[in-house]
Tab-separated table of N, CA, C and O in Angstrom:
chain	number	residue	atom	x	y	z
W	28	UNK	N	5.167	1.519	26.824
W	28	UNK	CA	6.561	1.638	26.451
W	28	UNK	C	6.936	3.111	26.406
W	28	UNK	O	6.145	3.951	26.038
W	29	UNK	N	8.144	3.391	26.753
W	29	UNK	CA	8.610	4.762	26.812
W	29	UNK	C	9.485	5.061	25.610
W	29	UNK	O	10.169	4.190	25.091
W	30	UNK	N	9.452	6.312	25.170
W	30	UNK	CA	10.310	6.706	24.059
W	30	UNK	C	11.553	7.425	24.561
W	30	UNK	O	12.216	8.124	23.829
W	31	UNK	N	11.867	7.273	25.846
W	31	UNK	CA	13.074	7.850	26.433
W	31	UNK	C	14.103	6.739	26.573
W	31	UNK	O	13.821	5.673	27.093
W	32	UNK	N	15.325	6.983	26.101
W	32	UNK	CA	16.361	5.952	26.206
W	32	UNK	C	17.080	6.064	27.543
W	32	UNK	O	16.753	6.890	28.392
W	33	UNK	N	18.085	5.259	27.758
W	33	UNK	CA	18.770	5.190	29.051
W	33	UNK	C	19.527	6.472	29.395
W	33	UNK	O	19.858	6.706	30.547
W	34	UNK	N	19.785	7.333	28.417
W	34	UNK	CA	20.483	8.601	28.673
W	34	UNK	C	19.515	9.751	28.910
W	34	UNK	O	19.891	10.913	28.826
W	35	UNK	N	18.256	9.447	29.194
W	35	UNK	CA	17.200	10.444	29.398
W	35	UNK	C	17.005	11.352	28.189
W	35	UNK	O	16.627	12.508	28.317
W	36	UNK	N	17.295	10.842	27.013
W	36	UNK	CA	17.082	11.576	25.774
W	36	UNK	C	15.986	10.878	24.978
W	36	UNK	O	15.846	9.660	25.050
W	37	UNK	N	15.190	11.642	24.199
W	37	UNK	CA	14.167	10.987	23.374
W	37	UNK	C	14.809	10.030	22.375
W	37	UNK	O	15.860	10.325	21.830
W	38	UNK	N	14.176	8.897	22.185
W	38	UNK	CA	14.638	7.923	21.201
W	38	UNK	C	14.510	8.556	19.820
W	38	UNK	O	13.416	8.979	19.442
W	39	UNK	N	15.589	8.676	19.038
W	39	UNK	CA	15.499	9.346	17.742
W	39	UNK	C	14.572	8.646	16.751
W	39	UNK	O	14.153	9.250	15.791
W	40	UNK	N	14.239	7.394	16.979
W	40	UNK	CA	13.351	6.679	16.057
W	40	UNK	C	11.883	6.861	16.426
W	40	UNK	O	11.009	6.393	15.716
W	41	UNK	N	11.586	7.531	17.513
W	41	UNK	CA	10.196	7.696	17.922
W	41	UNK	C	9.665	9.049	17.490
W	41	UNK	O	10.409	10.002	17.273
W	42	UNK	N	8.356	9.159	17.365
W	42	UNK	CA	7.732	10.425	17.034
W	42	UNK	C	7.877	11.422	18.182
W	42	UNK	O	7.844	12.623	17.984
W	43	UNK	N	8.057	10.937	19.424
W	43	UNK	CA	8.218	11.826	20.574
W	43	UNK	C	9.480	12.675	20.438
W	43	UNK	O	9.541	13.783	20.963
W	44	UNK	N	10.470	12.179	19.731
W	44	UNK	CA	11.718	12.926	19.564
W	44	UNK	C	11.510	14.169	18.717
W	44	UNK	O	12.296	15.105	18.790
W	45	UNK	N	10.456	14.223	17.911
W	45	UNK	CA	10.211	15.374	17.051
W	45	UNK	C	9.317	16.401	17.713
W	45	UNK	O	9.093	17.462	17.160
W	46	UNK	N	8.769	16.100	18.881
W	46	UNK	CA	7.893	17.024	19.587
W	46	UNK	C	8.680	17.896	20.545
W	46	UNK	O	9.623	17.458	21.185
W	47	UNK	N	8.230	19.123	20.670
W	47	UNK	CA	8.822	20.023	21.650
W	47	UNK	C	8.106	19.824	22.975
W	47	UNK	O	6.915	19.505	23.011
W	48	UNK	N	8.814	20.022	24.070
W	48	UNK	CA	8.193	19.880	25.389
W	48	UNK	C	7.385	21.117	25.756
W	48	UNK	O	6.582	21.078	26.681
W	49	UNK	N	7.572	22.217	25.036
W	49	UNK	CA	6.829	23.445	25.309
W	49	UNK	C	5.443	23.389	24.671
W	49	UNK	O	5.292	22.975	23.516
W	50	UNK	N	4.431	23.857	25.424
W	50	UNK	CA	3.063	23.861	24.888
W	50	UNK	C	2.858	24.990	23.886
W	50	UNK	O	1.898	24.981	23.131
W	51	UNK	N	3.734	25.983	23.886
W	51	UNK	CA	3.591	27.131	22.993
W	51	UNK	C	4.515	27.065	21.780
W	51	UNK	O	4.533	27.978	20.973
W	52	UNK	N	5.289	26.020	21.664
W	52	UNK	CA	6.254	25.911	20.570
W	52	UNK	C	5.531	25.649	19.255
W	52	UNK	O	4.518	24.942	19.213
W	53	UNK	N	6.042	26.232	18.163
W	53	UNK	CA	5.434	25.950	16.857
W	53	UNK	C	5.733	24.513	16.436
W	53	UNK	O	6.662	23.892	16.954
W	54	UNK	N	4.953	23.987	15.488
W	54	UNK	CA	5.212	22.615	15.024
W	54	UNK	C	6.604	22.505	14.403
W	54	UNK	O	7.095	23.435	13.784
W	55	UNK	N	7.224	21.390	14.597
W	55	UNK	CA	8.540	21.149	14.005
W	55	UNK	C	8.369	20.528	12.628
W	55	UNK	O	7.340	19.899	12.346
W	56	UNK	N	9.344	20.665	11.744
W	56	UNK	CA	9.217	20.086	10.399
W	56	UNK	C	9.112	18.563	10.424
W	56	UNK	O	8.640	17.959	9.475
W	57	UNK	N	9.562	17.929	11.481
W	57	UNK	CA	9.572	16.472	11.527
W	57	UNK	C	8.391	15.900	12.305
W	57	UNK	O	8.313	14.696	12.496
W	58	UNK	N	7.461	16.728	12.763
W	58	UNK	CA	6.435	16.257	13.684
W	58	UNK	C	5.480	15.226	13.089
W	58	UNK	O	4.966	14.396	13.796
W	59	UNK	N	5.191	15.304	11.803
W	59	UNK	CA	4.223	14.389	11.204
W	59	UNK	C	4.843	13.125	10.654
W	59	UNK	O	4.131	12.238	10.197
W	60	UNK	N	6.142	13.024	10.660
W	60	UNK	CA	6.795	11.829	10.158
W	60	UNK	C	6.908	11.773	8.647
W	60	UNK	O	7.277	10.747	8.088
W	61	UNK	N	6.590	12.881	7.956
W	61	UNK	CA	6.656	12.863	6.502
W	61	UNK	C	8.080	12.691	5.993
W	61	UNK	O	8.290	12.252	4.868
W	62	UNK	N	9.061	13.015	6.805
W	62	UNK	CA	10.457	12.815	6.401
W	62	UNK	C	10.797	11.333	6.296
W	62	UNK	O	11.793	10.959	5.694
W	63	UNK	N	9.948	10.474	6.862
W	63	UNK	CA	10.173	9.026	6.799
W	63	UNK	C	9.619	8.413	5.521
W	63	UNK	O	9.927	7.279	5.188
W	64	UNK	N	8.775	9.165	4.794
W	64	UNK	CA	8.133	8.662	3.581
W	64	UNK	C	9.004	9.020	2.379
W	64	UNK	O	9.370	10.182	2.205
W	65	UNK	N	9.355	8.048	1.547
W	65	UNK	CA	10.204	8.364	0.392
W	65	UNK	C	9.461	9.268	-0.584
W	65	UNK	O	8.245	9.170	-0.745
W	66	UNK	N	10.190	10.153	-1.229
W	66	UNK	CA	9.578	11.073	-2.184
W	66	UNK	C	9.745	10.604	-3.630
W	66	UNK	O	9.281	11.267	-4.538
W	67	UNK	N	10.413	9.493	-3.845
W	67	UNK	CA	10.594	8.970	-5.199
W	67	UNK	C	9.366	8.156	-5.616
W	67	UNK	O	8.656	7.620	-4.773
W	68	UNK	N	9.105	8.064	-6.922
W	68	UNK	CA	7.983	7.234	-7.381
W	68	UNK	C	8.219	5.767	-7.026
W	68	UNK	O	9.346	5.278	-7.045
W	69	UNK	N	7.157	5.091	-6.700
W	69	UNK	CA	7.258	3.675	-6.334
W	69	UNK	C	7.342	2.838	-7.609
W	69	UNK	O	6.537	2.997	-8.521
W	70	UNK	N	8.319	1.958	-7.658
W	70	UNK	CA	8.458	1.026	-8.782
W	70	UNK	C	7.943	-0.337	-8.314
W	70	UNK	O	8.480	-0.930	-7.385
W	71	UNK	N	6.884	-0.805	-8.964
W	71	UNK	CA	6.307	-2.112	-8.623
W	71	UNK	C	6.976	-3.171	-9.489
W	71	UNK	O	6.750	-3.231	-10.691
W	72	UNK	N	7.803	-3.988	-8.860
W	72	UNK	CA	8.570	-4.968	-9.618
W	72	UNK	C	7.867	-6.316	-9.762
W	72	UNK	O	8.307	-7.150	-10.538
W	73	UNK	N	6.784	-6.549	-9.028
W	73	UNK	CA	6.049	-7.811	-9.148
W	73	UNK	C	4.611	-7.550	-9.554
W	73	UNK	O	3.880	-6.845	-8.869
W	74	UNK	N	4.203	-8.116	-10.684
W	74	UNK	CA	2.805	-8.062	-11.101
W	74	UNK	C	2.175	-9.394	-10.716
W	74	UNK	O	2.429	-10.417	-11.339
W	75	UNK	N	1.368	-9.373	-9.656
W	75	UNK	CA	0.751	-10.602	-9.151
W	75	UNK	C	-0.734	-10.654	-9.475
W	75	UNK	O	-1.503	-11.315	-8.784
W	76	UNK	N	-1.135	-9.961	-10.544
W	76	UNK	CA	-2.539	-9.972	-10.943
W	76	UNK	C	-2.967	-11.380	-11.313
W	76	UNK	O	-4.069	-11.808	-10.988
W	77	UNK	N	-2.097	-12.120	-11.961
W	77	UNK	CA	-2.375	-13.509	-12.321
W	77	UNK	C	-1.158	-14.353	-11.957
W	77	UNK	O	-0.050	-14.031	-12.369
W	78	UNK	N	-1.376	-15.373	-11.162
W	78	UNK	CA	-0.302	-16.322	-10.858
W	78	UNK	C	-0.814	-17.722	-11.130
W	78	UNK	O	-1.997	-18.002	-11.020
W	79	UNK	N	0.087	-18.601	-11.465
W	79	UNK	CA	-0.286	-19.981	-11.763
W	79	UNK	C	0.153	-20.892	-10.620
W	79	UNK	O	0.947	-20.511	-9.782
W	80	UNK	N	-0.355	-22.118	-10.603
W	80	UNK	CA	0.071	-23.061	-9.563
W	80	UNK	C	1.566	-23.335	-9.584
W	80	UNK	O	2.146	-23.709	-8.583
W	81	UNK	N	2.217	-23.109	-10.732
W	81	UNK	CA	3.661	-23.348	-10.833
W	81	UNK	C	4.451	-22.045	-10.726
W	81	UNK	O	5.603	-21.992	-11.111
W	82	UNK	N	3.817	-20.989	-10.204
W	82	UNK	CA	4.472	-19.688	-10.066
W	82	UNK	C	5.692	-19.802	-9.166
W	82	UNK	O	5.660	-20.463	-8.130
W	83	UNK	N	6.786	-19.107	-9.523
W	83	UNK	CA	7.979	-19.151	-8.676
W	83	UNK	C	7.833	-18.315	-7.402
W	83	UNK	O	8.687	-18.361	-6.535
W	84	UNK	N	6.744	-17.549	-7.284
W	84	UNK	CA	6.551	-16.690	-6.117
W	84	UNK	C	5.885	-17.482	-5.000
W	84	UNK	O	4.694	-17.769	-5.064
W	85	UNK	N	6.633	-17.846	-3.946
W	85	UNK	CA	6.058	-18.665	-2.877
W	85	UNK	C	5.145	-17.875	-1.940
W	85	UNK	O	4.425	-18.457	-1.153
W	86	UNK	N	5.143	-16.532	-2.050
W	86	UNK	CA	4.367	-15.708	-1.133
W	86	UNK	C	2.893	-15.600	-1.526
W	86	UNK	O	2.061	-15.216	-0.717
W	87	UNK	N	2.568	-15.887	-2.772
W	87	UNK	CA	1.209	-15.679	-3.258
W	87	UNK	C	0.639	-16.956	-3.851
W	87	UNK	O	1.200	-17.504	-4.786
W	88	UNK	N	-0.493	-17.432	-3.317
W	88	UNK	CA	-1.130	-18.625	-3.879
W	88	UNK	C	-1.634	-18.355	-5.306
W	88	UNK	O	-1.792	-17.203	-5.698
W	89	UNK	N	-1.917	-19.403	-6.062
W	89	UNK	CA	-2.406	-19.214	-7.435
W	89	UNK	C	-3.771	-18.515	-7.445
W	89	UNK	O	-4.626	-18.804	-6.625
W	90	UNK	N	-3.933	-17.582	-8.356
W	90	UNK	CA	-5.197	-16.859	-8.517
W	90	UNK	C	-5.173	-16.147	-9.863
W	90	UNK	O	-4.139	-16.081	-10.530
W	91	UNK	N	-6.317	-15.592	-10.250
W	91	UNK	CA	-6.406	-14.781	-11.451
W	91	UNK	C	-7.456	-13.701	-11.213
W	91	UNK	O	-8.648	-13.991	-11.158
W	92	UNK	N	-7.002	-12.460	-11.052
W	92	UNK	CA	-7.916	-11.351	-10.816
W	92	UNK	C	-8.379	-10.769	-12.142
W	92	UNK	O	-7.595	-10.638	-13.076
W	93	UNK	N	-9.650	-10.394	-12.215
W	93	UNK	CA	-10.181	-9.757	-13.416
W	93	UNK	C	-10.629	-8.319	-13.152
W	93	UNK	O	-10.495	-7.466	-14.012
W	94	UNK	N	-11.138	-8.051	-11.952
W	94	UNK	CA	-11.668	-6.722	-11.630
W	94	UNK	C	-10.639	-5.809	-10.974
W	94	UNK	O	-10.877	-4.616	-10.834
W	95	UNK	N	-9.505	-6.363	-10.574
W	95	UNK	CA	-8.453	-5.566	-9.941
W	95	UNK	C	-7.106	-5.978	-10.508
W	95	UNK	O	-6.982	-7.019	-11.163
W	96	UNK	N	-6.108	-5.140	-10.263
W	96	UNK	CA	-4.722	-5.527	-10.511
W	96	UNK	C	-4.010	-5.484	-9.171
W	96	UNK	O	-4.367	-4.715	-8.276
W	97	UNK	N	-2.986	-6.322	-9.026
W	97	UNK	CA	-2.271	-6.450	-7.760
W	97	UNK	C	-0.782	-6.440	-8.042
W	97	UNK	O	-0.265	-7.333	-8.700
W	98	UNK	N	-0.096	-5.396	-7.580
W	98	UNK	CA	1.347	-5.250	-7.787
W	98	UNK	C	2.033	-5.063	-6.447
W	98	UNK	O	1.458	-4.496	-5.520
W	99	UNK	N	3.286	-5.518	-6.372
W	99	UNK	CA	4.078	-5.383	-5.146
W	99	UNK	C	5.419	-4.749	-5.483
W	99	UNK	O	6.052	-5.112	-6.487
W	100	UNK	N	5.821	-3.805	-4.644
W	100	UNK	CA	7.163	-3.229	-4.724
W	100	UNK	C	7.978	-3.826	-3.590
W	100	UNK	O	7.701	-3.560	-2.418
W	101	UNK	N	8.972	-4.621	-3.945
W	101	UNK	CA	9.790	-5.242	-2.913
W	101	UNK	C	10.809	-4.260	-2.341
W	101	UNK	O	11.281	-4.447	-1.230
W	102	UNK	N	11.141	-3.204	-3.070
W	102	UNK	CA	12.085	-2.219	-2.546
W	102	UNK	C	11.413	-1.250	-1.587
W	102	UNK	O	12.034	-0.802	-0.624
W	103	UNK	N	10.141	-0.923	-1.818
W	103	UNK	CA	9.422	0.019	-0.951
W	103	UNK	C	8.458	-0.687	0.005
W	103	UNK	O	7.731	-0.005	0.744
W	104	UNK	N	8.418	-2.006	-0.037
W	104	UNK	CA	7.539	-2.801	0.833
W	104	UNK	C	6.091	-2.316	0.743
W	104	UNK	O	5.436	-2.061	1.752
W	105	UNK	N	5.614	-2.225	-0.477
W	105	UNK	CA	4.304	-1.651	-0.728
W	105	UNK	C	3.544	-2.518	-1.731
W	105	UNK	O	4.123	-3.017	-2.690
W	106	UNK	N	2.243	-2.691	-1.499
W	106	UNK	CA	1.380	-3.374	-2.461
W	106	UNK	C	0.394	-2.354	-3.016
W	106	UNK	O	-0.038	-1.440	-2.315
W	107	UNK	N	0.038	-2.507	-4.281
W	107	UNK	CA	-0.944	-1.623	-4.922
W	107	UNK	C	-2.079	-2.490	-5.452
W	107	UNK	O	-1.870	-3.347	-6.314
W	108	UNK	N	-3.260	-2.248	-4.915
W	108	UNK	CA	-4.466	-2.907	-5.403
W	108	UNK	C	-5.240	-1.844	-6.168
W	108	UNK	O	-5.639	-0.827	-5.599
W	109	UNK	N	-5.417	-2.058	-7.472
W	109	UNK	CA	-6.074	-1.053	-8.308
W	109	UNK	C	-7.330	-1.635	-8.945
W	109	UNK	O	-7.323	-2.762	-9.448
W	110	UNK	N	-8.385	-0.851	-8.906
W	110	UNK	CA	-9.638	-1.256	-9.542
W	110	UNK	C	-9.440	-1.190	-11.043
W	110	UNK	O	-8.866	-0.235	-11.562
W	111	UNK	N	-9.921	-2.197	-11.746
W	111	UNK	CA	-9.630	-2.331	-13.164
W	111	UNK	C	-10.907	-2.558	-13.972
W	111	UNK	O	-11.006	-3.501	-14.737
W	112	UNK	N	-11.879	-1.671	-13.760
W	112	UNK	CA	-13.130	-1.738	-14.531
W	112	UNK	C	-13.449	-0.351	-15.076
W	112	UNK	O	-14.456	0.263	-14.724
W	113	UNK	N	-12.589	0.205	-15.948
W	113	UNK	CA	-12.790	1.583	-16.401
W	113	UNK	C	-14.061	1.785	-17.224
W	113	UNK	O	-14.594	2.883	-17.267
W	114	UNK	N	-14.555	0.733	-17.871
W	114	UNK	CA	-15.762	0.873	-18.698
W	114	UNK	C	-16.989	1.223	-17.875
W	114	UNK	O	-17.949	1.789	-18.409
W	115	UNK	N	-16.964	0.891	-16.584
W	115	UNK	CA	-18.108	1.192	-15.705
W	115	UNK	C	-17.668	2.100	-14.551
W	115	UNK	O	-18.240	2.061	-13.464
W	116	UNK	N	-16.622	2.931	-14.824
W	116	UNK	CA	-16.076	3.865	-13.832
W	116	UNK	C	-15.669	3.160	-12.542
W	116	UNK	O	-15.860	3.671	-11.444
W	117	UNK	N	-15.132	1.962	-12.682
W	117	UNK	CA	-14.610	1.166	-11.562
W	117	UNK	C	-15.686	0.815	-10.534
W	117	UNK	O	-15.389	0.677	-9.346
W	118	UNK	N	-16.909	0.664	-10.993
W	118	UNK	CA	-17.995	0.283	-10.077
W	118	UNK	C	-17.739	-1.112	-9.519
W	118	UNK	O	-17.213	-1.991	-10.200
W	119	UNK	N	-18.107	-1.280	-8.267
W	119	UNK	CA	-17.925	-2.574	-7.599
W	119	UNK	C	-19.068	-3.511	-7.930
W	119	UNK	O	-20.196	-3.093	-8.108
W	120	UNK	N	-18.741	-4.771	-7.975
W	120	UNK	CA	-19.723	-5.853	-8.045
W	120	UNK	C	-19.227	-6.925	-7.073
W	120	UNK	O	-18.126	-6.801	-6.519
W	121	UNK	N	-19.993	-7.957	-6.816
W	121	UNK	CA	-19.540	-8.970	-5.857
W	121	UNK	C	-18.161	-9.543	-6.188
W	121	UNK	O	-17.353	-9.775	-5.290
W	122	UNK	N	-17.866	-9.749	-7.464
W	122	UNK	CA	-16.556	-10.262	-7.855
W	122	UNK	C	-15.448	-9.301	-7.433
W	122	UNK	O	-14.395	-9.725	-6.935
W	123	UNK	N	-15.671	-8.012	-7.615
W	123	UNK	CA	-14.675	-7.006	-7.239
W	123	UNK	C	-14.387	-7.070	-5.746
W	123	UNK	O	-13.230	-7.074	-5.317
W	124	UNK	N	-15.434	-7.125	-4.958
W	124	UNK	CA	-15.280	-7.166	-3.500
W	124	UNK	C	-14.535	-8.426	-3.072
W	124	UNK	O	-13.635	-8.375	-2.219
W	125	UNK	N	-14.872	-9.558	-3.666
W	125	UNK	CA	-14.182	-10.813	-3.330
W	125	UNK	C	-12.708	-10.761	-3.715
W	125	UNK	O	-11.842	-11.253	-2.977
W	126	UNK	N	-12.389	-10.157	-4.861
W	126	UNK	CA	-10.998	-10.061	-5.287
W	126	UNK	C	-10.214	-9.109	-4.386
W	126	UNK	O	-9.056	-9.382	-4.051
W	127	UNK	N	-10.822	-8.011	-3.976
W	127	UNK	CA	-10.151	-7.090	-3.057
W	127	UNK	C	-9.876	-7.796	-1.734
W	127	UNK	O	-8.782	-7.701	-1.175
W	128	UNK	N	-10.863	-8.509	-1.241
W	128	UNK	CA	-10.684	-9.249	0.015
W	128	UNK	C	-9.544	-10.252	-0.113
W	128	UNK	O	-8.689	-10.373	0.764
W	129	UNK	N	-9.508	-10.981	-1.223
W	129	UNK	CA	-8.451	-11.975	-1.448
W	129	UNK	C	-7.077	-11.304	-1.559
W	129	UNK	O	-6.097	-11.774	-0.971
W	130	UNK	N	-6.996	-10.184	-2.277
W	130	UNK	CA	-5.722	-9.479	-2.424
W	130	UNK	C	-5.251	-8.917	-1.079
W	130	UNK	O	-4.055	-8.958	-0.767
W	131	UNK	N	-6.172	-8.415	-0.266
W	131	UNK	CA	-5.794	-7.929	1.065
W	131	UNK	C	-5.294	-9.070	1.949
W	131	UNK	O	-4.365	-8.888	2.737
W	132	UNK	N	-5.907	-10.233	1.815
W	132	UNK	CA	-5.422	-11.403	2.555
W	132	UNK	C	-3.997	-11.763	2.136
W	132	UNK	O	-3.146	-12.056	2.968
W	133	UNK	N	-3.737	-11.737	0.816
W	133	UNK	CA	-2.389	-12.035	0.326
W	133	UNK	C	-1.396	-11.005	0.862
W	133	UNK	O	-0.297	-11.354	1.305
W	134	UNK	N	-1.766	-9.724	0.807
W	134	UNK	CA	-0.871	-8.663	1.275
W	134	UNK	C	-0.602	-8.797	2.770
W	134	UNK	O	0.520	-8.570	3.226
W	135	UNK	N	-1.615	-9.173	3.525
W	135	UNK	CA	-1.446	-9.331	4.974
W	135	UNK	C	-0.448	-10.438	5.300
W	135	UNK	O	0.338	-10.319	6.232
W	136	UNK	N	-0.466	-11.502	4.517
W	136	UNK	CA	0.413	-12.640	4.778
W	136	UNK	C	1.800	-12.491	4.141
W	136	UNK	O	2.698	-13.278	4.437
W	137	UNK	N	1.967	-11.498	3.270
W	137	UNK	CA	3.225	-11.317	2.549
W	137	UNK	C	4.172	-10.457	3.384
W	137	UNK	O	3.889	-9.282	3.661
W	138	UNK	N	5.301	-11.012	3.779
W	138	UNK	CA	6.255	-10.279	4.610
W	138	UNK	C	6.936	-9.138	3.852
W	138	UNK	O	7.551	-8.278	4.467
W	139	UNK	N	6.804	-9.105	2.534
W	139	UNK	CA	7.390	-8.023	1.745
W	139	UNK	C	6.526	-6.772	1.763
W	139	UNK	O	6.945	-5.724	1.286
W	140	UNK	N	5.294	-6.875	2.260
W	140	UNK	CA	4.336	-5.775	2.194
W	140	UNK	C	4.141	-5.163	3.575
W	140	UNK	O	3.797	-5.853	4.527
W	141	UNK	N	4.367	-3.849	3.655
W	141	UNK	CA	4.118	-3.117	4.895
W	141	UNK	C	2.987	-2.117	4.749
W	141	UNK	O	2.378	-1.701	5.724
W	142	UNK	N	2.686	-1.723	3.506
W	142	UNK	CA	1.651	-0.732	3.214
W	142	UNK	C	0.857	-1.216	2.007
W	142	UNK	O	1.428	-1.753	1.059
W	143	UNK	N	-0.455	-1.002	2.039
W	143	UNK	CA	-1.308	-1.328	0.904
W	143	UNK	C	-1.947	-0.039	0.404
W	143	UNK	O	-2.559	0.702	1.178
W	144	UNK	N	-1.786	0.232	-0.900
W	144	UNK	CA	-2.407	1.393	-1.523
W	144	UNK	C	-3.590	0.933	-2.346
W	144	UNK	O	-3.482	-0.020	-3.121
W	145	UNK	N	-4.728	1.612	-2.201
W	145	UNK	CA	-5.895	1.357	-3.040
W	145	UNK	C	-5.983	2.470	-4.062
W	145	UNK	O	-5.904	3.650	-3.702
W	146	UNK	N	-6.137	2.107	-5.324
W	146	UNK	CA	-6.168	3.093	-6.400
W	146	UNK	C	-7.058	2.565	-7.515
W	146	UNK	O	-7.667	1.495	-7.389
W	147	UNK	N	-7.140	3.319	-8.594
W	147	UNK	CA	-7.827	2.829	-9.783
W	147	UNK	C	-6.882	2.980	-10.961
W	147	UNK	O	-6.057	3.896	-10.995
W	148	UNK	N	-6.978	2.063	-11.902
W	148	UNK	CA	-6.148	2.147	-13.098
W	148	UNK	C	-6.710	3.227	-14.008
W	148	UNK	O	-7.921	3.313	-14.208
W	149	UNK	N	-5.829	4.036	-14.553
W	149	UNK	CA	-6.242	5.141	-15.424
W	149	UNK	C	-6.052	4.700	-16.867
W	149	UNK	O	-4.996	4.182	-17.249
W	150	UNK	N	-7.071	4.897	-17.677
W	150	UNK	CA	-7.033	4.561	-19.097
W	150	UNK	C	-7.067	5.869	-19.883
W	150	UNK	O	-7.848	6.768	-19.561
W	151	UNK	N	-6.192	5.999	-20.877
W	151	UNK	CA	-6.148	7.213	-21.696
W	151	UNK	C	-7.528	7.514	-22.292
W	151	UNK	O	-8.241	6.616	-22.728
W	152	UNK	N	-7.882	8.790	-22.285
W	152	UNK	CA	-9.144	9.198	-22.889
W	152	UNK	C	-10.347	9.029	-21.987
W	152	UNK	O	-11.469	9.303	-22.407
W	153	UNK	N	-10.164	8.573	-20.758
W	153	UNK	CA	-11.276	8.392	-19.821
W	153	UNK	C	-11.014	9.204	-18.576
W	153	UNK	O	-9.872	9.406	-18.166
W	154	UNK	N	-12.074	9.617	-17.963
W	154	UNK	CA	-11.967	10.324	-16.690
W	154	UNK	C	-11.691	9.302	-15.593
W	154	UNK	O	-12.435	8.340	-15.454
W	155	UNK	N	-10.624	9.499	-14.808
W	155	UNK	CA	-10.381	8.556	-13.715
W	155	UNK	C	-11.494	8.644	-12.678
W	155	UNK	O	-11.974	9.724	-12.369
W	156	UNK	N	-11.906	7.503	-12.193
W	156	UNK	CA	-12.960	7.468	-11.192
W	156	UNK	C	-12.542	6.577	-10.041
W	156	UNK	O	-12.104	5.460	-10.243
W	157	UNK	N	-12.649	7.106	-8.860
W	157	UNK	CA	-12.385	6.342	-7.649
W	157	UNK	C	-12.949	7.128	-6.487
W	157	UNK	O	-12.524	8.236	-6.222
W	158	UNK	N	-13.931	6.579	-5.859
W	158	UNK	CA	-14.569	7.254	-4.715
W	158	UNK	C	-14.461	6.395	-3.491
W	158	UNK	O	-14.528	5.217	-3.556
């Protein structure tokens, strides 16, 4: 597919439009696409860590996570999967891996999610750990 439109101009929605045709030109401020990323904090309006069979959310099957938390921002189309085992510095165990796999499956099937962030929950008085 080409990023040139019918007027022989770069498509403004493509990354090619931010590149210079000169090999010696300095990088442009828009070259990395960072202008497309919102700079405001993400507000997660759905806490899907635990859902019941009678949950009003049709996008997520019933489940109950213990080793992770799962939140979705419907305004930013983003899901946050956070490790939730601060007592052991968020160390993984088989349950953790299975829950992450299940949450990624839910995020993949959820049309509200375009990006998945992996993080760890921070507890006051503890050193955050995530490697």
